Structures are given as C-alpha cells and as structure tokens.
Short mmCIF file of C-alpha atoms in Angstrom, two decimals:
data_model
loop_
_atom_site.label_atom_id
_atom_site.label_comp_id
_atom_site.label_asym_id
_atom_site.label_seq_id
_atom_site.Cartn_x
_atom_site.Cartn_y
_atom_site.Cartn_z
CA SER A 1 -2.27 -22.61 -11.07
CA VAL A 2 0.39 -20.50 -12.76
CA LYS A 3 -0.49 -17.56 -10.51
CA MET A 4 0.16 -19.54 -7.34
CA ASP A 5 3.40 -20.91 -8.78
CA ILE A 6 4.61 -17.39 -9.45
CA ARG A 7 3.64 -16.17 -6.01
CA GLY A 8 5.37 -19.02 -4.21
CA ALA A 9 8.48 -18.70 -6.33
CA VAL A 10 8.73 -14.94 -5.84
CA ASP A 11 8.17 -15.09 -2.09
CA ALA A 12 10.94 -17.68 -1.82
CA ALA A 13 13.35 -15.78 -4.06
CA VAL A 14 13.26 -12.29 -2.52
CA PRO A 15 16.29 -11.76 -0.27
CA THR A 16 15.73 -10.03 3.04
CA ASN A 17 19.06 -10.51 4.82
CA ILE A 18 19.91 -6.92 5.62
CA ILE A 19 16.31 -5.86 6.20
CA ALA A 20 15.72 -8.85 8.47
CA ALA A 21 18.90 -8.08 10.41
CA LYS A 22 17.95 -4.43 10.86
CA ALA A 23 14.40 -5.42 11.82
CA ALA A 24 15.81 -7.74 14.49
CA GLU A 25 17.75 -4.80 15.91
CA VAL A 26 14.59 -2.71 15.83
CA ARG A 27 12.64 -5.45 17.56
CA ALA A 28 15.24 -5.61 20.34
CA ASN A 29 15.03 -1.87 21.03
CA LYS A 30 12.11 -1.15 23.31
CA VAL A 31 10.46 2.19 22.60
CA ASN A 32 9.39 4.36 25.53
CA TRP A 33 5.85 5.11 24.35
CA GLN A 34 5.13 6.99 27.57
CA SER A 35 7.53 9.70 26.43
CA TYR A 36 5.50 10.05 23.22
CA LEU A 37 2.37 10.32 25.30
CA GLN A 38 3.90 12.93 27.59
CA GLY A 39 5.07 14.89 24.56
CA GLN A 40 1.52 14.76 23.17
CA MET A 41 2.77 13.04 20.02
CA ILE A 42 0.27 10.23 20.56
CA SER A 43 -2.96 10.02 22.50
CA GLY A 44 -3.64 7.93 25.57
CA GLU A 45 -5.75 5.65 23.38
CA ASP A 46 -2.86 5.21 20.94
CA CYS A 47 -0.42 4.45 23.73
CA GLU A 48 -2.74 1.91 25.31
CA PHE A 49 -3.31 0.16 21.97
CA ILE A 50 0.42 -0.10 21.19
CA GLN A 51 1.19 -1.53 24.60
CA ARG A 52 -1.54 -4.16 24.21
CA PHE A 53 -0.29 -4.97 20.71
CA GLU A 54 3.31 -5.41 21.86
CA GLN A 55 2.20 -7.73 24.66
CA LYS A 56 0.71 -10.19 22.17
CA ARG A 57 3.13 -13.09 21.82
CA ASN A 58 1.93 -14.85 18.70
CA PRO A 59 0.73 -13.77 15.23
CA GLU A 60 -2.79 -15.09 15.81
CA GLU A 61 -3.36 -12.85 18.83
CA LYS A 62 -1.92 -9.85 17.00
CA GLN A 63 -4.10 -10.53 13.97
CA GLU A 64 -7.20 -10.76 16.17
CA LEU A 65 -6.41 -7.39 17.73
CA LEU A 66 -5.70 -5.80 14.34
CA GLN A 67 -8.96 -7.11 12.90
CA ALA A 68 -10.86 -5.64 15.82
CA GLU A 69 -9.03 -2.31 15.98
CA GLY A 70 -6.99 -2.12 12.78
CA ASN A 71 -8.14 1.39 11.94
CA GLN A 72 -6.63 2.61 15.18
CA VAL A 73 -3.14 1.32 14.43
CA THR A 74 -3.32 2.44 10.80
CA PHE A 75 -4.26 5.96 11.75
CA LEU A 76 -1.46 6.00 14.29
CA SER A 77 1.12 4.82 11.74
CA PHE A 78 0.14 7.28 9.03
CA ASN A 79 -0.18 10.12 11.50
CA ASN A 80 3.40 9.51 12.63
CA LEU A 81 5.05 9.45 9.21
CA SER A 82 6.39 12.96 9.76
CA PHE A 83 8.11 12.05 13.04
CA GLU A 84 11.84 11.42 13.37
CA GLU A 85 12.94 7.91 12.42
CA GLU A 86 11.92 5.78 15.39
CA ASN A 87 12.58 2.09 15.82
CA GLY A 88 9.11 1.34 17.08
CA ARG A 89 7.43 2.80 14.00
CA LYS A 90 9.71 0.92 11.62
CA PHE A 91 9.05 -2.33 13.42
CA LEU A 92 5.29 -1.86 13.22
CA TYR A 93 5.53 -1.43 9.45
CA GLN A 94 7.56 -4.61 9.13
CA LEU A 95 5.20 -6.51 11.40
CA TYR A 96 2.05 -5.84 9.41
CA PHE A 97 3.05 -7.72 6.28
CA ASN A 98 5.50 -10.36 7.42
CA GLU A 99 2.95 -12.13 9.58
CA ASN A 100 -0.17 -11.84 7.43
CA HIS A 101 -0.59 -10.69 3.82
CA GLN A 102 -4.23 -9.83 4.48
CA ARG A 103 -3.22 -6.89 6.65
CA VAL A 104 -2.81 -4.79 3.52
CA CYS A 105 -6.62 -4.47 3.55
CA ILE A 106 -6.35 -2.29 6.66
CA PHE A 107 -4.33 0.27 4.72
CA PHE A 108 -6.65 0.26 1.73
CA ASP A 109 -9.67 0.77 3.98
CA TYR A 110 -8.01 3.70 5.73
CA ALA A 111 -6.84 5.32 2.47
CA LYS A 112 -10.28 4.98 0.90
CA ARG A 113 -11.90 6.94 3.71
CA GLY A 114 -9.42 9.73 3.11
CA LYS A 115 -9.89 9.52 -0.68
CA ASN A 116 -6.25 8.60 -1.05
CA THR A 117 -4.19 5.63 -2.20
CA ALA A 118 -2.57 3.23 0.24
CA TRP A 119 0.94 3.71 -1.18
CA SER A 120 0.80 7.51 -1.38
CA TYR A 121 1.67 7.65 2.33
CA PHE A 122 4.89 5.73 1.72
CA LEU A 123 6.16 7.07 -1.63
CA PRO A 124 7.63 10.25 -0.05
CA MET A 125 9.66 8.06 2.29
CA LEU A 126 11.75 6.88 -0.67
CA ASN A 127 13.58 10.22 -0.41
CA ARG A 128 14.62 9.80 3.23
CA GLN A 129 18.28 9.60 4.23
CA ASP A 130 17.93 6.53 6.44
CA LEU A 131 18.42 3.53 4.14
CA PHE A 132 16.50 1.13 6.35
CA THR A 133 13.46 3.40 6.29
CA VAL A 134 13.77 3.92 2.51
CA HIS A 135 13.94 0.23 1.71
CA MET A 136 11.28 -0.71 4.25
CA ALA A 137 8.97 1.81 2.56
CA ALA A 138 9.89 0.39 -0.86
CA ARG A 139 9.00 -3.13 0.29
CA ILE A 140 5.72 -1.98 1.80
CA ILE A 141 4.78 -0.20 -1.45
CA ALA A 142 5.55 -3.34 -3.46
CA LYS A 143 3.50 -5.51 -1.12
CA LEU A 144 0.57 -3.12 -1.15
CA ALA A 145 0.67 -3.00 -4.94
CA ALA A 146 1.13 -6.76 -5.41
CA TRP A 147 -1.16 -8.06 -2.67
CA GLY A 148 -3.77 -5.29 -2.48
CA ARG A 149 -7.19 -5.17 -4.05
CA GLU A 150 -6.34 -2.09 -6.13
CA LEU A 151 -3.69 -1.61 -8.79
CA MET A 152 -1.09 1.12 -8.57
CA GLU A 153 -1.48 3.36 -11.61
CA GLY A 154 -0.52 6.66 -13.22
CA SER A 155 2.02 8.97 -11.63
CA ASP A 156 2.40 6.79 -8.51
CA LEU A 157 3.42 3.76 -10.56
CA ASN A 158 5.69 5.82 -12.81
CA TYR A 159 7.39 7.36 -9.78
CA TYR A 160 7.93 3.98 -8.14
CA PHE A 161 9.24 2.28 -11.26
CA ASN A 162 11.57 5.22 -11.95
CA TRP A 163 12.90 4.92 -8.40
CA ILE A 164 13.55 1.20 -8.93
CA LYS A 165 15.33 1.88 -12.23
CA THR A 166 17.50 4.55 -10.61
CA GLN A 167 18.54 2.19 -7.83
CA LEU A 168 19.34 -0.63 -10.25
CA SER A 169 21.25 1.77 -12.51
CA SER A 170 23.39 2.80 -9.53
CA GLN A 171 24.37 -0.86 -9.23
CA LYS A 172 25.26 -0.83 -12.94
CA LEU A 173 27.54 2.16 -12.35
CA ARG A 174 29.24 0.37 -9.48
CA GLY A 175 29.79 -2.62 -11.74
CA THR A 176 31.57 -0.44 -14.33
CA GLY A 177 33.57 1.44 -11.74
CA GLY A 178 31.57 4.65 -12.06
CA SER A 179 31.26 7.11 -9.23
CA VAL A 180 28.25 6.53 -7.02
CA GLU A 181 27.57 8.37 -3.81
CA THR A 182 27.24 5.70 -1.13
CA GLY A 183 28.05 7.69 1.99
CA ALA A 184 29.02 5.50 4.93
CA VAL A 185 27.29 2.40 3.58
CA SER A 186 29.60 -0.57 3.11
CA THR A 187 29.89 -2.26 -0.27
CA SER A 188 28.27 -5.37 1.17
CA ASP A 189 25.34 -3.44 2.64
CA SER A 190 24.94 -1.43 -0.55
CA SER A 191 24.81 -4.64 -2.58
CA GLN A 192 22.19 -6.12 -0.28
CA TYR A 193 20.04 -3.01 -0.45
CA VAL A 194 20.12 -3.20 -4.26
CA GLN A 195 19.03 -6.82 -3.95
CA CYS A 196 16.09 -5.60 -1.85
CA VAL A 197 15.17 -3.20 -4.67
CA ALA A 198 15.32 -6.09 -7.14
CA GLY A 199 13.10 -8.01 -4.74
CA CYS A 200 10.52 -5.23 -4.93
CA LEU A 201 10.54 -5.55 -8.71
CA GLN A 202 10.10 -9.31 -8.42
CA LEU A 203 6.98 -8.77 -6.31
CA MET A 204 5.58 -6.20 -8.71
CA LEU A 205 6.09 -8.35 -11.80
CA ARG A 206 3.88 -11.06 -10.33
CA VAL A 207 1.00 -8.90 -11.56
CA ASN A 208 0.34 -8.94 -15.30
CA GLU A 209 -0.60 -5.24 -15.51
CA TYR A 210 2.68 -4.24 -13.91
CA ARG A 211 4.64 -6.32 -16.41
CA PHE A 212 3.26 -4.23 -19.27
CA ALA A 213 3.86 -1.00 -17.33
CA TRP A 214 7.48 -2.02 -16.63
CA VAL A 215 8.13 -2.72 -20.31
CA GLU A 216 6.54 0.61 -21.29
CA ALA A 217 8.82 2.34 -18.78
CA ASP A 218 11.86 0.89 -20.61
CA GLY A 219 12.35 -1.52 -17.73
CA VAL A 220 13.69 -4.35 -19.90
CA ASN A 221 16.55 -2.10 -20.95
CA CYS A 222 17.28 -1.49 -17.26
CA ILE A 223 17.40 -5.23 -16.57
CA MET A 224 19.68 -5.77 -19.56
CA GLY A 225 21.97 -3.02 -18.32
CA VAL A 226 22.45 -4.80 -15.01
CA LEU A 227 22.97 -8.20 -16.66
CA SER A 228 25.52 -6.75 -19.10
CA ASN A 229 27.74 -5.58 -16.25
CA LYS A 230 29.57 -7.49 -13.59
CA CYS A 231 27.22 -8.02 -10.67
CA GLY A 232 26.95 -10.63 -7.96
CA PHE A 233 25.22 -13.90 -8.77
CA GLN A 234 22.30 -13.09 -6.44
CA LEU A 235 21.40 -9.90 -8.31
CA GLN A 236 22.05 -11.69 -11.59
CA TYR A 237 19.60 -14.40 -10.50
CA GLN A 238 16.99 -11.81 -9.52
CA MET A 239 17.21 -9.98 -12.83
CA ILE A 240 16.80 -13.24 -14.76
CA PHE A 241 13.93 -14.09 -12.42
CA CYS A 242 12.27 -10.86 -13.56
CA VAL A 243 12.78 -11.91 -17.19
CA TRP A 244 11.11 -15.22 -16.32
CA LEU A 245 8.14 -13.38 -14.82
CA LEU A 246 7.83 -11.18 -17.90
CA ALA A 247 7.86 -14.27 -20.10
CA PHE A 248 4.68 -15.52 -18.41
CA SER A 249 2.81 -13.01 -20.57
CA PRO A 250 2.88 -14.29 -24.19
CA GLN A 251 2.72 -10.73 -25.54
CA MET A 252 5.87 -9.91 -23.59
CA CYS A 253 7.96 -12.58 -25.28
CA GLU A 254 8.07 -10.62 -28.53
CA TYR A 255 9.30 -7.53 -26.65
CA LEU A 256 11.96 -9.60 -24.92
CA ARG A 257 13.31 -10.87 -28.24
CA ARG A 258 13.83 -7.29 -29.40
CA TYR A 259 16.26 -6.74 -26.54
CA ASN A 260 18.46 -9.65 -27.62
CA ILE A 261 17.84 -11.37 -24.31
CA VAL A 262 18.33 -14.97 -25.52
CA PRO A 263 22.02 -14.52 -26.50
CA VAL A 264 22.74 -12.66 -23.24
CA LEU A 265 21.14 -15.39 -21.13
CA SER A 266 22.93 -18.05 -23.19
CA ASP A 267 26.29 -16.44 -22.41
CA ILE A 268 25.44 -16.29 -18.71
CA LEU A 269 24.32 -19.94 -18.82
CA GLN A 270 27.68 -21.02 -20.25
CA GLU A 271 29.62 -19.16 -17.57
CA SER A 272 27.38 -19.76 -14.57
CA VAL A 273 28.59 -21.98 -11.74
CA LYS A 274 25.48 -21.44 -9.61
CA GLU A 275 22.76 -24.05 -10.01
CA LYS A 276 19.90 -21.69 -9.21
CA VAL A 277 21.06 -19.27 -11.93
CA THR A 278 21.15 -22.15 -14.40
CA ARG A 279 17.66 -23.29 -13.36
CA ILE A 280 16.06 -19.85 -13.70
CA ILE A 281 17.62 -19.30 -17.15
CA LEU A 282 16.24 -22.64 -18.35
CA ALA A 283 12.85 -21.74 -16.86
CA ALA A 284 12.91 -18.43 -18.74
CA PHE A 285 13.76 -20.19 -21.99
CA ARG A 286 10.78 -22.50 -21.57
#
C-alpha cells in the first residue's frame, strides 16, 4: 500500500548519525542506580526494575519485561524528567522506540490515566541546553505523534511545528552567512542536528492530517527557504523528501504549485550530482 511505502521510505531516509553516536556513548556509561536509591530519587522497586531491564540481552526479553511491567518504567521515566541530564535516562528513552515501535502504547496508556497527552511530557525538553536531550526529545515526540494511536493537535502541534521551523530557519541563516548562536557546537555537529530536525518532519509528514497542519503553519515556505539557500545535499534531499510526502495528498499539490516548487526543483535537478537527490525529485514530480 502507499502508506507502507511511505513508512518504509521515511524510516530509511531519516539520518541518525550524531544521535546514534551519542547514544552509543550513553550506552557505554554505566549509571550507578544505587546512588539514586540512596538519595531517595528512585524507590527500591524502581531500582530493582531498572537493573533487571539492563540485564536483558536481547530486544525480545526487554519487550517481554516491558509488556509485563511497562507502567513501572513509564512512571519512572516521566517522574525523572526534572532531574539533571543523566545518561541512563537518555538511553532508556532511546531504547523504547528503536527496538519496537509498539512501545509508544505504554506512553499513551500512562498519559491517559493522568488525563494528559503522551508528548506533553517531552515538549518542555525542547528548551533544554543539552542538544542531545533536546533532539532526543524531538525524535520521541515525532515518533509518538507518527506511530501513536492519537493525533497531536492544537497548541501542542503548533508548538512543535514552530520549533521545527525555527530550527530549519537557523540552518537557512547559516547558509546565508547570518549570525546564529551555536555555542560550542561544531559546524558538522550543528548540521547533523538540523538533519535530525528534518528527520522529525519527515516522520510527521507520513500522516495525512499533519501534512495539512504543516501547510497551514506556512511550512511549505519554510521548506522553500531552506532549498533556496546553500545547504548540504543531505538536508536538501530531506527537504525534497518532505515535498514528496506532501504530494501524496492530491489537495496538497495545488498548494505546492503556488509556491513555485516545480521550477526550484527543476533547477536543483539540473545541478545535482547526487543520485538520491535526483531520484527523490523525480518521485516528487510523479
């Protein structure tokens, strides 16, 4: 089906280099959970669960434990969101979704009991200083919204899309030589983090309702702004990939024409030396 084609294509196209590298570092750092227990930051039950979870060597065993006691680990994760940035917590977030998409159900079940939304716990993390935490939270939000049984709506969706547009616009400023505050982050790392943001948008635009919301939020103009400036071929590919996803909705094609997308993509096609960029442009034209 078209839906499965989109999902497979998006999952294959989202870059995770810097996130994967940081996650590997996190995985290598063993957290002393006993110190959390002694400091009364977690309960004995929490500590015992984490230790059992970490001892599981394969995804099947971990999934079995999460299915049996998923509410325990979800409560622990959400309860610890206010703690200092800790490697163990970050790794747990990464672990949930990389190994099994169905784990998003655990978060929706927990949020429903608290009359909350699954992503509301993670949206505030987009304002953190630690870039790994920020972009991990952004990826989790996208996966919850794209894979979950409920749609993100209203102020939550507006906030998230505005955050994505701001991050992509910062890339546009870098492309034109504008001043952007990057702190101690290298140009290479900064570029990869922006690619992660674009990857979040790719995941979101798998869902038809989010395509319309993105267009209403002036998202096409944001994409065009990135494509109109000098950016790396990977980000260029991702932005065109988003155009391709939008074009899956017939109603969207008329909106895309208004933004003069065909001439822009034609110019990129003539100049492109990357085969995957050429392929995605031709796919968008179809």
